[in-house]
Amino acid sequence: MVGKVNCSELDCVDGNKIGVVELDNPASLNALTLDMLKQLKAKLDEWEDDERIVCVFLHGVGEKAFCAGGDVRTMYNMMRAASEREDQAEATKQFLTEYFTVEYGCDYLIHRYSKPVIVWGEGIIMGGGMGLYMGASHRVTTPTSRLAMPEISIGLYPDVGGTWFLNKLPDGIGMFLGLTGAQINATDALELGMAEQMLMPDQKQSVLEKLQGSNWVKGSKDADGDLMFNKELVTEMLTDFADTAEPHRPVSHLCPYFSQIQLACKADDLVDISRQIMSIEGDNRWLERAKRTLEEGSPISANICFRQLTQYHHLSLEECFRLELSLSVHCGLLGEFEEGVRARLIDKCGQPDWLYTTLSEVDQSVIDSLFTPLWPDHENPLATLGVKHQD
């Protein structure tokens, strides 16, 4: 997969600069290659230490997608090689470890960034795109935005910090989104607090120009008061733009079923939750698609998601990413993820041969093994997360 990250700096009237990052991989809906993630992280690190940069604006090429996810096709090629030849297993493990370490490190950096980060979430925001989006201080949607964590369809699980941000949603909602891969729109995202503003697509250039015309406070990343001023400045500016877009809010998909979803996901047993989701009443294409995704998705993925949302909700953000790194590499070596990508994206037959047919058949010792750390805590490649921000 060929992709790149375009970085530029826009001059402000007061002598400061706006850092602009554009994800440029339109043929794959701006999916993130390893090289793209490395470029993005390096630039964000550079800009955080540059006092001239007062704000970062992150967007994607085109109107279809901000980012549809990670480079799962390359992962598939590596996983397939490992399944066909034993001597490729270590190389696959190393690639997966490097990819997810860089990706989660980048997601974490955005979560903890000391300067305002605006993500222009136009079109599709899914999987790896959600990882970048949910960490931003200012998350913008448009009337065409579609947010989702659809990993259950490819035998993975809601990663990229999903253990953190799905657990921050109202009771039961994160479980539902993880188990069904349901796509929510701008109105849903605003109501759930997953986004702050909805703007119109044609307002993007005006937003950039307004950022350039603002009077910023220049300060080091340790000057909390100055940085808070800049974040409030961005909030007020985006809110002014949002007033124009308000009449264009789409009709909510999720809100009409909010209470039913919460009740359905209250049970202590995954099989019960699944049965109750399938019993939610409503004649609606969105709801039926969510049910079908759960029914046809990986039973292993569903079991992982269930544990994420019931046993790991007390973890810190750093601990979530360290857990997910080990979990994701395990998933890449298990075979379920490889099979899901093959069926959905490579052969496109739409009929993956999952390791288990139903939720109740899943051997819980397999799930236990997936949650078993690959490294001692101090050797986890993400062991130093948070150190920089504690200094």
CSV table of C-alpha atoms in Angstrom, one decimal:
chain,number,residue,atom,x,y,z
A,1,MET,CA,0.0,0.0,0.0
A,2,VAL,CA,1.4,3.4,-1.0
A,3,GLY,CA,0.6,6.3,1.2
A,4,LYS,CA,2.2,9.5,2.5
A,5,VAL,CA,1.7,12.3,5.0
A,6,ASN,CA,1.9,15.8,3.7
A,7,CYS,CA,3.1,18.3,6.4
A,8,SER,CA,3.1,22.1,6.1
A,9,GLU,CA,3.2,25.1,8.4
A,10,LEU,CA,0.9,28.1,7.9
A,11,ASP,CA,2.0,31.5,9.0
A,12,CYS,CA,-0.2,33.4,11.5
A,13,VAL,CA,-0.6,37.2,11.7
A,14,ASP,CA,1.1,37.3,15.1
A,15,GLY,CA,4.2,35.4,13.9
A,16,ASN,CA,3.2,32.0,15.1
A,17,LYS,CA,2.5,29.0,13.0
A,18,ILE,CA,-0.2,26.3,12.5
A,19,GLY,CA,1.0,22.8,11.8
A,20,VAL,CA,-1.1,21.1,9.1
A,21,VAL,CA,-0.9,17.3,8.5
A,22,GLU,CA,-2.8,15.7,5.6
A,23,LEU,CA,-3.2,11.9,5.3
A,24,ASP,CA,-2.7,11.1,1.7
A,25,ASN,CA,-3.7,7.6,0.7
A,26,PRO,CA,-7.0,8.2,-1.1
A,27,ALA,CA,-7.0,4.8,-3.0
A,28,SER,CA,-7.3,3.1,0.4
A,29,LEU,CA,-9.5,5.8,2.1
A,30,ASN,CA,-6.4,7.2,3.8
A,31,ALA,CA,-5.6,4.0,5.6
A,32,LEU,CA,-2.4,4.3,7.7
A,33,THR,CA,0.7,2.5,6.5
A,34,LEU,CA,3.6,2.1,8.9
A,35,ASP,CA,5.6,4.7,7.0
A,36,MET,CA,2.7,7.2,7.3
A,37,LEU,CA,2.5,6.6,11.0
A,38,LYS,CA,6.2,7.1,11.5
A,39,GLN,CA,6.1,10.3,9.5
A,40,LEU,CA,3.1,11.5,11.5
A,41,LYS,CA,4.6,10.7,14.9
A,42,ALA,CA,7.9,12.3,14.0
A,43,LYS,CA,6.3,15.5,12.9
A,44,LEU,CA,4.0,15.7,16.0
A,45,ASP,CA,7.0,15.2,18.2
A,46,GLU,CA,8.9,18.0,16.4
A,47,TRP,CA,6.0,20.4,16.5
A,48,GLU,CA,5.3,19.8,20.2
A,49,ASP,CA,8.9,21.0,21.0
A,50,ASP,CA,8.6,24.0,18.6
A,51,GLU,CA,7.3,27.1,20.4
A,52,ARG,CA,6.4,28.7,17.0
A,53,ILE,CA,3.7,26.0,16.5
A,54,VAL,CA,0.6,26.9,18.5
A,55,CYS,CA,-1.9,24.4,17.0
A,56,VAL,CA,-2.1,21.3,14.8
A,57,PHE,CA,-4.7,20.6,12.2
A,58,LEU,CA,-5.1,17.0,11.0
A,59,HIS,CA,-7.2,16.0,8.0
A,60,GLY,CA,-7.3,13.6,5.1
A,61,VAL,CA,-7.2,13.9,1.3
A,62,GLY,CA,-10.6,14.0,-0.4
A,63,GLU,CA,-14.1,14.0,0.8
A,64,LYS,CA,-14.8,10.3,1.3
A,65,ALA,CA,-12.7,9.6,4.4
A,66,PHE,CA,-10.6,11.1,7.1
A,67,CYS,CA,-9.1,7.7,7.7
A,68,ALA,CA,-10.7,4.2,7.2
A,69,GLY,CA,-8.2,2.3,9.4
A,70,GLY,CA,-4.8,0.7,9.5
A,71,ASP,CA,-2.9,-1.1,6.7
A,72,VAL,CA,-4.5,-4.5,7.3
A,73,ARG,CA,-3.6,-5.7,3.7
A,74,THR,CA,0.1,-5.5,4.5
A,75,MET,CA,-0.6,-7.2,7.9
A,76,TYR,CA,-2.5,-9.9,6.0
A,77,ASN,CA,0.4,-10.6,3.7
A,78,MET,CA,2.8,-11.0,6.7
A,79,MET,CA,0.3,-13.2,8.6
A,80,ARG,CA,-0.3,-15.4,5.6
A,81,ALA,CA,3.5,-15.8,5.1
A,82,ALA,CA,3.8,-16.9,8.7
A,83,SER,CA,0.9,-19.4,8.4
A,84,GLU,CA,2.5,-20.9,5.3
A,85,ARG,CA,6.1,-21.0,6.5
A,86,GLU,CA,7.2,-21.5,10.1
A,87,ASP,CA,10.4,-19.5,9.6
A,88,GLN,CA,8.4,-16.4,8.8
A,89,ALA,CA,6.6,-16.4,12.2
A,90,GLU,CA,9.2,-14.3,14.0
A,91,ALA,CA,9.4,-11.7,11.1
A,92,THR,CA,5.6,-11.4,11.3
A,93,LYS,CA,5.7,-11.0,15.0
A,94,GLN,CA,8.3,-8.3,14.7
A,95,PHE,CA,6.4,-6.4,12.0
A,96,LEU,CA,3.1,-6.5,13.9
A,97,THR,CA,5.0,-5.4,17.1
A,98,GLU,CA,6.6,-2.5,15.2
A,99,TYR,CA,3.3,-1.4,13.5
A,100,PHE,CA,1.2,-1.4,16.6
A,101,THR,CA,3.9,0.2,18.7
A,102,VAL,CA,4.2,3.1,16.3
A,103,GLU,CA,0.4,3.4,15.8
A,104,TYR,CA,-0.5,3.3,19.5
A,105,GLY,CA,2.4,5.6,20.4
A,106,CYS,CA,1.0,8.1,17.9
A,107,ASP,CA,-2.5,7.7,19.2
A,108,TYR,CA,-1.2,8.3,22.8
A,109,LEU,CA,0.8,11.3,21.7
A,110,ILE,CA,-2.4,12.9,20.4
A,111,HIS,CA,-4.3,12.1,23.6
A,112,ARG,CA,-1.6,13.8,25.7
A,113,TYR,CA,-0.6,16.6,23.2
A,114,SER,CA,0.1,19.8,25.0
A,115,LYS,CA,-1.2,22.0,22.2
A,116,PRO,CA,-4.6,22.1,20.5
A,117,VAL,CA,-5.1,19.3,17.9
A,118,ILE,CA,-8.0,19.8,15.5
A,119,VAL,CA,-9.0,16.7,13.6
A,120,TRP,CA,-11.2,17.4,10.6
A,121,GLY,CA,-13.3,14.2,10.6
A,122,GLU,CA,-15.0,14.3,7.2
A,123,GLY,CA,-16.5,11.1,5.8
A,124,ILE,CA,-15.3,7.8,7.1
A,125,ILE,CA,-13.6,7.7,10.5
A,126,MET,CA,-13.0,4.0,11.4
A,127,GLY,CA,-10.6,1.8,13.2
A,128,GLY,CA,-7.1,3.4,13.1
A,129,GLY,CA,-8.8,6.6,12.1
A,130,MET,CA,-10.7,6.5,15.3
A,131,GLY,CA,-7.4,6.1,17.2
A,132,LEU,CA,-6.2,9.4,15.8
A,133,TYR,CA,-9.6,11.1,16.1
A,134,MET,CA,-10.5,10.2,19.7
A,135,GLY,CA,-7.3,11.6,21.2
A,136,ALA,CA,-7.7,15.1,19.7
A,137,SER,CA,-8.6,18.0,21.9
A,138,HIS,CA,-11.0,19.3,19.1
A,139,ARG,CA,-12.9,16.7,17.1
A,140,VAL,CA,-14.9,18.0,14.2
A,141,THR,CA,-17.5,16.1,12.3
A,142,THR,CA,-19.4,16.9,9.1
A,143,PRO,CA,-22.9,15.9,8.0
A,144,THR,CA,-21.3,13.0,6.1
A,145,SER,CA,-19.2,11.7,8.9
A,146,ARG,CA,-19.4,8.0,9.8
A,147,LEU,CA,-17.7,6.7,12.9
A,148,ALA,CA,-17.2,3.1,13.8
A,149,MET,CA,-15.0,0.4,15.3
A,150,PRO,CA,-15.8,-2.5,12.9
A,151,GLU,CA,-13.0,-4.9,13.9
A,152,ILE,CA,-15.4,-7.7,14.8
A,153,SER,CA,-15.9,-8.2,11.0
A,154,ILE,CA,-12.2,-8.9,10.4
A,155,GLY,CA,-11.4,-11.0,13.5
A,156,LEU,CA,-9.6,-8.2,15.4
A,157,TYR,CA,-11.1,-6.2,18.3
A,158,PRO,CA,-11.7,-2.5,19.1
A,159,ASP,CA,-8.1,-1.4,19.6
A,160,VAL,CA,-6.3,2.0,19.1
A,161,GLY,CA,-7.4,2.9,22.6
A,162,GLY,CA,-10.9,1.5,22.3
A,163,THR,CA,-10.3,-0.1,25.8
A,164,TRP,CA,-10.1,3.5,27.0
A,165,PHE,CA,-12.6,5.5,25.0
A,166,LEU,CA,-15.4,2.9,24.6
A,167,ASN,CA,-15.3,2.5,28.4
A,168,LYS,CA,-15.9,6.3,28.8
A,169,LEU,CA,-19.2,6.2,26.9
A,170,PRO,CA,-22.6,5.9,28.7
A,171,ASP,CA,-23.2,2.4,30.2
A,172,GLY,CA,-23.7,-0.2,27.5
A,173,ILE,CA,-23.1,2.0,24.5
A,174,GLY,CA,-19.4,1.2,24.2
A,175,MET,CA,-20.3,-2.5,24.4
A,176,PHE,CA,-22.9,-2.2,21.6
A,177,LEU,CA,-20.6,-0.2,19.3
A,178,GLY,CA,-17.8,-2.7,19.8
A,179,LEU,CA,-19.9,-5.9,19.4
A,180,THR,CA,-21.9,-4.6,16.4
A,181,GLY,CA,-19.4,-2.3,14.6
A,182,ALA,CA,-22.3,0.0,14.2
A,183,GLN,CA,-21.7,3.2,12.3
A,184,ILE,CA,-22.8,6.4,14.0
A,185,ASN,CA,-23.2,9.8,12.4
A,186,ALA,CA,-22.4,13.3,13.4
A,187,THR,CA,-25.5,13.8,15.5
A,188,ASP,CA,-24.8,10.5,17.4
A,189,ALA,CA,-21.1,11.5,17.9
A,190,LEU,CA,-22.1,14.9,19.3
A,191,GLU,CA,-24.7,13.4,21.6
A,192,LEU,CA,-22.2,10.8,22.9
A,193,GLY,CA,-19.4,13.3,23.4
A,194,MET,CA,-17.3,11.6,20.8
A,195,ALA,CA,-17.2,14.9,18.8
A,196,GLU,CA,-17.4,18.5,19.8
A,197,GLN,CA,-18.6,20.3,16.7
A,198,MET,CA,-20.3,19.6,13.4
A,199,LEU,CA,-19.1,21.9,10.6
A,200,MET,CA,-19.8,22.0,6.8
A,201,PRO,CA,-17.2,20.6,4.5
A,202,ASP,CA,-16.8,23.9,2.7
A,203,GLN,CA,-15.9,25.6,5.9
A,204,LYS,CA,-12.5,23.9,6.2
A,205,GLN,CA,-10.5,26.6,4.4
A,206,SER,CA,-12.3,29.3,6.4
A,207,VAL,CA,-11.3,27.6,9.6
A,208,LEU,CA,-7.7,27.5,8.6
A,209,GLU,CA,-7.8,31.1,7.7
A,210,LYS,CA,-9.4,32.0,11.0
A,211,LEU,CA,-6.7,30.1,12.8
A,212,GLN,CA,-4.0,32.0,10.9
A,213,GLY,CA,-5.8,35.3,11.8
A,214,SER,CA,-6.0,34.6,15.5
A,215,ASN,CA,-3.8,36.1,18.2
A,216,TRP,CA,-2.2,33.2,20.1
A,217,VAL,CA,-0.3,33.0,23.3
A,218,LYS,CA,3.2,31.6,22.6
A,219,GLY,CA,4.4,29.5,25.5
A,220,SER,CA,6.3,26.3,26.2
A,221,LYS,CA,4.4,23.1,26.6
A,222,ASP,CA,4.9,23.4,30.4
A,223,ALA,CA,3.0,26.7,30.5
A,224,ASP,CA,-0.4,25.3,31.3
A,225,GLY,CA,-2.2,28.7,31.5
A,226,ASP,CA,-1.0,29.7,28.0
A,227,LEU,CA,-1.9,26.4,26.5
A,228,MET,CA,-5.4,26.5,28.0
A,229,PHE,CA,-5.9,29.9,26.5
A,230,ASN,CA,-5.1,28.6,23.1
A,231,LYS,CA,-7.4,25.6,23.5
A,232,GLU,CA,-10.2,27.8,24.6
A,233,LEU,CA,-9.5,30.1,21.6
A,234,VAL,CA,-9.9,27.1,19.2
A,235,THR,CA,-13.1,26.0,21.0
A,236,GLU,CA,-14.8,29.4,20.7
A,237,MET,CA,-13.8,29.7,17.0
A,238,LEU,CA,-15.1,26.3,16.0
A,239,THR,CA,-18.3,26.9,18.0
A,240,ASP,CA,-18.9,30.1,16.0
A,241,PHE,CA,-18.6,28.1,12.7
A,242,ALA,CA,-20.8,25.4,14.0
A,243,ASP,CA,-23.8,27.6,14.3
A,244,THR,CA,-24.0,27.7,10.5
A,245,ALA,CA,-24.0,23.9,10.2
A,246,GLU,CA,-26.6,23.3,12.9
A,247,PRO,CA,-29.6,23.1,10.4
A,248,HIS,CA,-27.8,20.3,8.5
A,249,ARG,CA,-27.5,17.8,11.4
A,250,PRO,CA,-28.4,14.3,10.2
A,251,VAL,CA,-31.2,12.3,11.9
A,252,SER,CA,-29.7,10.3,14.7
A,253,HIS,CA,-29.2,6.5,14.2
A,254,LEU,CA,-28.5,5.5,17.8
A,255,CYS,CA,-30.5,7.9,20.0
A,256,PRO,CA,-33.9,6.4,19.2
A,257,TYR,CA,-32.6,3.0,20.6
A,258,PHE,CA,-30.5,4.4,23.4
A,259,SER,CA,-32.4,3.0,26.3
A,260,GLN,CA,-33.0,-0.3,24.6
A,261,ILE,CA,-29.3,-0.6,23.9
A,262,GLN,CA,-28.4,0.1,27.5
A,263,LEU,CA,-30.8,-2.5,28.8
A,264,ALA,CA,-29.6,-5.1,26.3
A,265,CYS,CA,-26.0,-4.6,27.3
A,266,LYS,CA,-26.5,-4.7,31.0
A,267,ALA,CA,-26.2,-8.5,31.4
A,268,ASP,CA,-23.1,-10.2,32.9
A,269,ASP,CA,-22.9,-12.8,30.2
A,270,LEU,CA,-21.9,-12.2,26.6
A,271,VAL,CA,-24.3,-14.7,25.2
A,272,ASP,CA,-27.2,-13.0,27.1
A,273,ILE,CA,-26.0,-9.6,25.8
A,274,SER,CA,-25.9,-10.9,22.2
A,275,ARG,CA,-29.4,-12.4,22.5
A,276,GLN,CA,-30.8,-9.1,24.0
A,277,ILE,CA,-29.2,-7.0,21.2
A,278,MET,CA,-30.8,-9.3,18.6
A,279,SER,CA,-34.1,-8.7,20.4
A,280,ILE,CA,-34.1,-4.9,20.3
A,281,GLU,CA,-37.3,-3.9,18.6
A,282,GLY,CA,-37.2,-1.6,15.5
A,283,ASP,CA,-37.7,-1.7,11.8
A,284,ASN,CA,-34.6,0.1,10.8
A,285,ARG,CA,-31.8,-0.6,8.3
A,286,TRP,CA,-29.2,0.8,10.7
A,287,LEU,CA,-30.3,-1.5,13.5
A,288,GLU,CA,-30.6,-4.5,11.3
A,289,ARG,CA,-27.1,-4.0,9.9
A,290,ALA,CA,-25.7,-3.8,13.5
A,291,LYS,CA,-27.4,-7.0,14.4
A,292,ARG,CA,-26.2,-8.8,11.2
A,293,THR,CA,-22.6,-7.6,11.9
A,294,LEU,CA,-22.7,-9.1,15.4
A,295,GLU,CA,-24.3,-12.3,14.1
A,296,GLU,CA,-21.7,-12.7,11.3
A,297,GLY,CA,-18.7,-11.4,13.2
A,298,SER,CA,-15.9,-13.3,14.9
A,299,PRO,CA,-16.9,-14.9,18.1
A,300,ILE,CA,-13.4,-14.5,19.4
A,301,SER,CA,-13.5,-10.8,18.7
A,302,ALA,CA,-16.8,-10.5,20.6
A,303,ASN,CA,-15.3,-12.3,23.6
A,304,ILE,CA,-12.3,-10.0,23.5
A,305,CYS,CA,-14.5,-6.9,23.4
A,306,PHE,CA,-16.7,-8.2,26.2
A,307,ARG,CA,-13.6,-8.5,28.4
A,308,GLN,CA,-12.3,-5.1,27.4
A,309,LEU,CA,-15.6,-3.5,28.5
A,310,THR,CA,-16.1,-5.5,31.7
A,311,GLN,CA,-12.7,-6.3,33.1
A,312,TYR,CA,-10.4,-3.5,32.0
A,313,HIS,CA,-12.4,-0.3,32.5
A,314,HIS,CA,-10.2,0.8,35.5
A,315,LEU,CA,-7.0,0.9,33.5
A,316,SER,CA,-5.1,4.2,32.8
A,317,LEU,CA,-4.7,5.3,29.2
A,318,GLU,CA,-1.1,4.1,29.2
A,319,GLU,CA,-2.1,0.7,30.6
A,320,CYS,CA,-4.8,0.4,27.9
A,321,PHE,CA,-2.3,0.9,25.1
A,322,ARG,CA,0.2,-1.5,26.7
A,323,LEU,CA,-2.6,-4.1,27.0
A,324,GLU,CA,-3.7,-3.6,23.4
A,325,LEU,CA,-0.2,-3.9,22.0
A,326,SER,CA,0.3,-7.4,23.4
A,327,LEU,CA,-3.3,-8.4,22.5
A,328,SER,CA,-3.0,-7.2,18.9
A,329,VAL,CA,0.2,-9.1,18.3
A,330,HIS,CA,-1.4,-12.2,19.8
A,331,CYS,CA,-4.4,-11.7,17.4
A,332,GLY,CA,-2.1,-11.4,14.5
A,333,LEU,CA,-0.5,-14.8,15.3
A,334,LEU,CA,-3.7,-16.6,16.1
A,335,GLY,CA,-5.2,-16.8,12.6
A,336,GLU,CA,-8.6,-15.3,13.2
A,337,PHE,CA,-7.5,-11.8,12.1
A,338,GLU,CA,-5.8,-13.2,9.0
A,339,GLU,CA,-9.0,-15.1,8.1
A,340,GLY,CA,-11.2,-12.1,8.6
A,341,VAL,CA,-9.1,-9.9,6.3
A,342,ARG,CA,-9.0,-12.6,3.7
A,343,ALA,CA,-12.8,-13.1,3.6
A,344,ARG,CA,-13.8,-9.4,3.8
A,345,LEU,CA,-11.0,-7.5,2.0
A,346,ILE,CA,-8.8,-9.9,-0.1
A,347,ASP,CA,-11.1,-12.6,-1.6
A,348,LYS,CA,-14.2,-10.6,-0.7
A,349,CYS,CA,-16.3,-13.8,-0.4
A,350,GLY,CA,-17.8,-12.4,2.8
A,351,GLN,CA,-17.8,-15.8,4.5
A,352,PRO,CA,-14.9,-16.1,6.9
A,353,ASP,CA,-14.2,-19.5,8.4
A,354,TRP,CA,-14.0,-18.5,12.1
A,355,LEU,CA,-12.3,-20.7,14.6
A,356,TYR,CA,-15.6,-21.0,16.5
A,357,THR,CA,-19.1,-21.0,15.1
A,358,THR,CA,-20.9,-19.4,18.1
A,359,LEU,CA,-20.1,-17.2,21.1
A,360,SER,CA,-20.8,-20.0,23.5
A,361,GLU,CA,-18.4,-22.4,21.8
A,362,VAL,CA,-15.4,-20.2,22.4
A,363,ASP,CA,-12.8,-21.8,24.6
A,364,GLN,CA,-12.1,-19.2,27.3
A,365,SER,CA,-8.6,-20.5,27.7
A,366,VAL,CA,-7.9,-19.1,24.2
A,367,ILE,CA,-9.2,-15.7,25.3
A,368,ASP,CA,-7.0,-16.0,28.4
A,369,SER,CA,-4.0,-16.6,26.3
A,370,LEU,CA,-4.7,-13.6,24.1
A,371,PHE,CA,-4.8,-11.4,27.2
A,372,THR,CA,-1.5,-12.9,28.5
A,373,PRO,CA,1.3,-10.2,28.2
A,374,LEU,CA,3.9,-11.0,25.6
A,375,TRP,CA,6.6,-9.1,27.6
A,376,PRO,CA,7.3,-8.3,31.2
A,377,ASP,CA,5.9,-4.9,32.1
A,378,HIS,CA,9.3,-3.1,31.9
A,379,GLU,CA,10.1,-4.7,28.5
A,380,ASN,CA,6.8,-3.8,26.8
A,381,PRO,CA,7.7,-1.6,23.8
A,382,LEU,CA,5.2,1.0,25.2
A,383,ALA,CA,6.6,0.8,28.7
A,384,THR,CA,7.8,4.5,28.6
A,385,LEU,CA,4.4,5.9,27.7
A,386,GLY,CA,3.6,8.8,30.0
A,387,VAL,CA,7.2,9.3,31.1
A,388,LYS,CA,7.7,12.4,28.9
A,389,HIS,CA,4.5,13.9,30.2
A,390,GLN,CA,5.4,13.3,33.8
A,391,ASP,CA,8.8,15.1,33.6
